[in-house]
XYZ file of C-alpha atoms in Angstrom:
398
model
C 173.506 269.168 -9.339
C 171.574 271.331 -11.775
C 168.130 269.371 -11.448
C 168.080 269.223 -7.724
C 170.908 271.296 -6.302
C 171.552 270.671 -2.396
C 168.003 270.817 -1.037
C 165.956 267.924 0.740
C 165.312 265.994 -2.634
C 168.931 265.646 -3.352
C 169.953 264.565 0.146
C 167.279 261.697 0.320
C 168.564 260.794 -3.045
C 172.414 261.000 -1.675
C 171.548 258.847 1.495
C 169.041 256.283 -0.362
C 172.105 255.674 -3.091
C 174.632 255.520 -0.672
C 173.207 252.168 0.849
C 172.979 249.855 -2.315
C 176.544 251.712 -3.349
C 177.826 250.500 -0.150
C 177.198 247.014 -0.531
C 177.874 247.353 -4.412
C 181.524 248.665 -3.792
C 181.873 246.086 -0.638
C 180.841 242.935 -2.954
C 180.338 243.675 -6.686
C 183.524 245.779 -7.264
C 185.982 244.866 -4.473
C 185.951 241.458 -2.395
C 183.734 239.193 -4.356
C 185.708 239.391 -7.708
C 189.051 239.731 -6.190
C 188.245 236.627 -4.035
C 186.515 234.717 -7.202
C 189.578 235.142 -9.292
C 192.200 233.245 -7.475
C 190.027 230.260 -7.190
C 188.654 230.498 -10.791
C 192.573 230.617 -12.155
C 193.075 227.475 -9.833
C 189.668 225.598 -11.597
C 191.070 226.523 -15.050
C 194.295 225.069 -14.449
C 192.456 221.693 -13.943
C 190.005 222.172 -17.056
C 187.622 225.064 -18.632
C 184.844 222.627 -18.072
C 185.712 222.608 -14.262
C 185.822 226.339 -14.375
C 182.496 226.624 -15.830
C 181.018 224.275 -13.469
C 182.586 225.981 -10.357
C 181.480 229.597 -11.877
C 177.866 228.196 -12.349
C 177.324 226.880 -8.861
C 178.841 230.245 -7.507
C 176.339 232.187 -9.678
C 173.332 230.030 -8.438
C 174.205 230.543 -4.736
C 174.941 234.252 -4.773
C 171.745 234.807 -6.723
C 169.837 233.117 -4.004
C 171.662 234.743 -1.157
C 171.475 238.128 -2.871
C 167.426 237.699 -3.390
C 167.232 236.772 0.327
C 169.416 239.941 1.385
C 167.309 242.206 -0.821
C 163.772 240.703 0.391
C 165.171 241.115 4.328
C 166.105 244.748 3.723
C 162.659 245.497 1.781
C 160.979 243.947 5.022
C 162.898 246.235 7.272
C 163.716 249.258 5.951
C 160.495 250.917 6.585
C 161.071 250.637 10.231
C 165.278 251.075 10.303
C 165.815 254.121 7.789
C 163.365 256.508 9.752
C 165.663 256.124 12.979
C 168.932 256.415 10.883
C 168.060 259.704 8.813
C 165.689 261.733 10.904
C 164.268 264.805 9.507
C 160.716 265.342 8.872
C 158.441 262.632 7.787
C 158.201 263.383 3.929
C 162.051 263.315 3.948
C 162.469 259.912 5.639
C 159.635 258.555 3.476
C 161.269 259.633 0.467
C 164.796 257.916 1.510
C 162.712 254.720 2.073
C 161.061 254.928 -0.731
C 164.132 255.629 -3.148
C 166.036 253.001 -1.188
C 163.399 250.478 -1.859
C 163.979 251.167 -5.466
C 167.856 251.372 -5.719
C 168.519 248.487 -3.462
C 168.054 246.227 -6.643
C 171.575 247.445 -7.676
C 173.208 244.992 -5.183
C 171.914 242.314 -7.237
C 172.605 243.361 -10.645
C 176.228 244.763 -9.811
C 177.184 241.590 -7.625
C 176.519 239.007 -10.640
C 178.067 241.374 -12.972
C 181.125 241.132 -11.028
C 181.156 237.213 -11.616
C 181.080 237.725 -15.492
C 183.749 240.527 -15.290
C 186.128 238.561 -12.735
C 186.235 235.528 -15.538
C 186.918 238.093 -18.075
C 189.521 239.585 -16.156
C 191.339 236.172 -15.166
C 191.860 235.641 -19.083
C 193.357 239.371 -19.367
C 190.249 240.458 -20.736
C 189.839 244.167 -19.727
C 188.140 246.476 -22.463
C 184.538 245.034 -21.837
C 184.636 244.712 -18.418
C 185.960 248.316 -18.109
C 182.779 249.456 -19.913
C 180.339 248.328 -17.027
C 180.432 251.871 -15.389
C 180.024 253.429 -18.621
C 176.878 251.599 -19.292
C 175.517 252.700 -15.774
C 176.741 256.508 -16.474
C 174.794 256.349 -20.151
C 171.774 255.277 -18.052
C 171.866 258.448 -15.909
C 172.575 260.709 -19.003
C 169.344 259.108 -20.976
C 167.111 260.013 -18.231
C 168.428 263.479 -17.812
C 168.683 264.482 -21.586
C 165.569 262.549 -22.652
C 163.024 261.214 -20.029
C 163.386 264.365 -17.807
C 161.466 266.307 -20.552
C 158.451 264.578 -19.878
C 158.587 265.037 -16.108
C 158.693 268.472 -14.256
C 158.019 267.910 -10.600
C 160.951 267.268 -8.441
C 159.992 264.368 -6.699
C 158.743 262.569 -9.931
C 162.245 263.345 -11.334
C 164.173 261.436 -8.465
C 162.029 258.418 -8.619
C 162.268 258.060 -12.299
C 166.157 258.848 -12.194
C 166.099 255.787 -9.583
C 164.396 253.450 -12.039
C 166.655 254.583 -14.726
C 169.615 253.676 -12.517
C 168.447 250.147 -12.012
C 167.712 249.594 -15.523
C 171.208 250.689 -16.410
C 172.258 247.963 -13.781
C 170.473 245.404 -15.553
C 171.924 246.391 -19.136
C 175.420 246.072 -17.274
C 174.623 242.453 -16.302
C 173.288 241.602 -19.681
C 176.262 243.151 -21.504
C 178.934 241.292 -19.281
C 177.043 237.676 -19.521
C 176.917 238.172 -23.301
C 180.696 239.039 -23.530
C 181.482 235.889 -21.703
C 179.086 233.936 -23.668
C 180.840 234.967 -26.803
C 184.356 234.228 -25.297
C 182.997 230.655 -24.847
C 183.468 230.865 -21.006
C 179.943 230.894 -19.962
C 179.060 229.247 -16.562
C 177.034 226.172 -16.421
C 174.310 226.880 -14.040
C 173.958 224.239 -11.578
C 172.987 223.712 -7.702
C 176.035 222.220 -6.441
C 176.201 224.443 -3.217
C 178.700 222.065 -1.661
C 181.162 222.829 -4.108
C 184.259 223.136 -2.366
C 185.295 226.327 -4.476
C 182.275 228.297 -3.010
C 183.453 227.398 0.529
C 187.138 228.459 -0.671
C 185.756 231.817 -1.869
C 183.400 232.392 1.177
C 186.575 231.994 3.469
C 188.627 234.289 1.257
C 185.764 236.743 1.271
C 184.908 236.890 4.823
C 187.816 238.728 6.451
C 187.691 240.936 3.290
C 184.147 241.680 3.592
C 184.809 242.465 6.992
C 187.978 244.479 6.593
C 186.367 246.110 3.401
C 183.295 246.636 5.345
C 184.781 248.950 7.795
C 185.735 251.401 5.099
C 182.408 251.208 3.523
C 180.624 251.565 6.978
C 182.883 254.415 7.605
C 181.732 256.121 4.395
C 178.187 255.389 5.391
C 178.635 256.742 8.967
C 179.974 260.040 7.306
C 176.762 260.527 5.331
C 174.565 259.652 8.410
C 176.808 262.170 10.459
C 176.428 264.573 7.655
C 172.469 264.202 7.639
C 172.795 265.046 11.332
C 174.829 268.290 10.868
C 172.240 269.108 8.018
C 169.570 268.845 10.541
C 171.610 271.006 12.898
C 172.172 273.533 10.290
C 169.374 274.098 7.881
C 170.241 275.284 4.311
C 173.845 273.995 4.717
C 173.242 271.028 2.285
C 175.928 269.014 4.158
C 174.792 265.546 2.849
C 174.975 266.398 -0.871
C 178.257 268.714 -0.291
C 180.024 265.716 1.350
C 178.631 262.974 -1.668
C 179.554 265.467 -4.604
C 183.055 265.951 -3.288
C 183.416 262.515 -2.482
C 182.496 261.776 -6.398
C 184.844 264.191 -7.654
C 187.732 262.661 -5.694
C 186.379 259.095 -7.165
C 187.304 260.469 -10.401
C 191.037 260.244 -10.349
C 190.943 257.584 -7.890
C 188.656 255.288 -10.157
C 190.600 255.872 -13.099
C 193.883 255.481 -11.890
C 193.410 253.570 -8.553
C 190.849 250.937 -9.706
C 192.300 250.672 -12.953
C 195.852 249.610 -11.618
C 194.449 247.238 -8.787
C 192.125 245.613 -11.328
C 194.949 245.182 -13.921
C 197.573 244.163 -10.890
C 195.835 241.216 -9.570
C 195.567 239.027 -12.592
C 199.640 240.216 -13.444
C 200.308 239.147 -9.811
C 198.448 235.810 -10.398
C 200.335 235.075 -13.714
C 203.686 235.665 -11.828
C 202.690 233.278 -9.013
C 201.305 230.748 -11.748
C 204.700 230.752 -13.506
C 206.718 230.598 -10.209
C 208.399 234.075 -10.725
C 207.754 235.107 -7.110
C 210.857 237.234 -7.231
C 209.584 239.882 -9.810
C 206.636 240.481 -7.634
C 208.131 243.333 -5.464
C 209.546 245.079 -8.790
C 206.164 245.198 -10.663
C 204.322 246.221 -7.313
C 206.734 248.926 -6.723
C 206.487 250.097 -10.591
C 202.738 250.329 -10.180
C 202.739 252.215 -6.984
C 205.312 254.861 -8.630
C 202.954 255.121 -11.613
C 200.064 255.678 -9.386
C 201.833 258.454 -7.611
C 203.140 259.960 -10.851
C 199.496 260.358 -12.043
C 197.486 261.289 -8.617
C 199.689 263.891 -7.161
C 199.096 266.410 -9.822
C 195.226 265.362 -9.753
C 195.577 266.074 -5.924
C 197.106 269.496 -6.167
C 194.603 270.348 -9.018
C 191.829 270.025 -6.672
C 193.313 271.672 -3.933
C 194.224 274.810 -5.673
C 191.536 274.866 -8.549
C 188.771 273.033 -6.475
C 186.167 276.133 -6.592
C 186.594 276.512 -10.530
C 186.385 272.531 -11.057
C 183.110 272.275 -9.123
C 181.779 275.804 -10.617
C 182.473 274.427 -14.047
C 180.978 271.232 -13.640
C 177.949 271.864 -11.474
C 176.833 275.376 -11.557
C 173.465 276.581 -12.621
C 169.874 275.396 -12.244
C 169.426 274.738 -8.529
C 173.189 274.724 -7.698
C 174.429 278.222 -6.783
C 177.440 279.603 -5.059
C 176.408 278.510 -1.667
C 176.247 275.121 -3.145
C 180.022 275.327 -4.254
C 181.169 276.919 -0.788
C 179.812 274.041 1.069
C 181.222 271.437 -1.362
C 184.570 273.009 -1.593
C 185.019 272.836 2.419
C 185.219 269.070 2.023
C 186.592 268.444 -1.405
C 190.016 270.157 -0.349
C 190.363 268.008 2.714
C 189.529 264.865 0.391
C 192.031 265.742 -2.169
C 194.795 265.554 0.401
C 194.430 261.527 0.059
C 193.957 261.199 -3.378
C 197.341 259.541 -3.820
C 196.916 257.061 -0.758
C 193.107 256.127 -1.807
C 194.586 254.841 -5.327
C 197.908 253.198 -3.512
C 195.474 251.469 -1.074
C 193.474 249.999 -3.568
C 196.598 248.440 -5.509
C 198.036 247.159 -2.234
C 194.842 245.505 -0.946
C 194.888 243.834 -4.384
C 198.409 242.618 -3.840
C 197.312 240.916 -1.030
C 194.471 238.904 -2.422
C 196.793 237.698 -4.992
C 198.647 235.756 -2.395
C 195.150 234.651 -0.839
C 195.793 236.928 2.340
C 192.363 238.663 3.245
C 193.369 238.884 7.278
C 195.964 241.457 7.078
C 194.030 244.131 5.080
C 191.160 243.339 7.714
C 193.553 244.263 10.462
C 194.691 247.477 9.000
C 190.918 248.392 8.016
C 189.624 247.839 11.673
C 192.498 250.416 12.985
C 191.866 252.831 10.246
C 187.892 252.775 11.104
C 188.437 253.110 15.000
C 190.548 256.246 14.157
C 188.132 257.441 11.568
C 185.103 257.378 13.882
C 186.670 258.939 16.658
C 188.025 261.847 14.713
C 184.442 262.334 13.148
C 183.096 262.857 16.351
C 185.642 265.368 17.490
C 186.301 267.126 14.098
C 182.577 267.697 13.159
C 181.898 269.896 16.051
C 184.471 272.401 14.912
C 184.642 271.876 10.910
C 181.059 270.558 10.626
C 180.791 268.125 7.413
C 184.566 269.227 6.208
C 185.748 267.332 9.653
C 184.287 264.279 8.237
C 186.627 264.713 5.026
C 189.676 265.415 7.167
C 188.987 262.205 9.235
C 188.674 260.298 6.125
C 191.884 261.634 5.026
C 193.588 260.877 7.951
C 192.606 257.410 8.317
C 193.620 257.034 4.714
C 197.092 257.564 5.532
C 197.192 255.579 8.491
C 195.854 252.508 6.387
C 198.584 252.948 3.606
């Protein structure tokens, strides 16, 4: 925020980072690991050797598909992105350049998620939980050390993008070494007709489509904010929406994602031990605990949002105008913090029962309502209308 403010460079980075982040959230931190874990758990029941062979086949298959996907993006991005982002030629070219660098994150994050899922299935959570911290440390290293050698804003944003990609590779190495230390390392093979791969893909497909509705709605928000920004120069709609989402992700990530991550192995263990009658109570306790933590967080952002934004971001290229623009979206997003967290927990519980179709159906309805409200409310509330639409859709999803 201090380095880039809410200008066109910051907007280009937000748009470029949103694309790999969308796929990373959809695959790596969502459906891939949650679909993989029940199948890996079943393979472990047969033998640890079978689990290693299955996970090795999945890793090789996933690596091939991801490299193919990244290659297709690199080929078509220069033609498609300018149509989506609009703006000046300098702006769209910067979005393309940063996107091509950052898209590598999809590869590293998705492979990391397999190693994280293996550890979580064995009730090992500490080292997997360090994964986002490693990425954040790479951010900090670039800002505090590397930026001393670069002074041009355009150079800095490119260096930051490369730093993030390096952080992604570091994440992958740490998680792979940890799994090796646990003696659970996958045995790489090219048995792509392994029945487990088909089962994982069968579970993933509805989950990817369902989660895709949510991720695409976030992407649509950014592109609509980009349109609003082109119509209202100086508003900083893209960056304001992005930063308000990041603030909301703090309690959602600490509480919602953490509880969802630990709930799935717990439910799988209950199912494995044939204790289905205990599951409703366990789930209710988890939801109540989430509410206990997220309601105060929501109230804090609603009533102290301006103080929080100024305390974190103010300075350098971030001024009072940037804060005012961000607050407009933040207060609407804040209302949905409890349901953002509980929705993640409930989605995990469906995956424990290998039911990925119900979340898909719910997300389809939520997505349709969100897009419709976006197109209406943005005319009255600008980018804040996009935040309000997401909040309403989250409550409907719950």
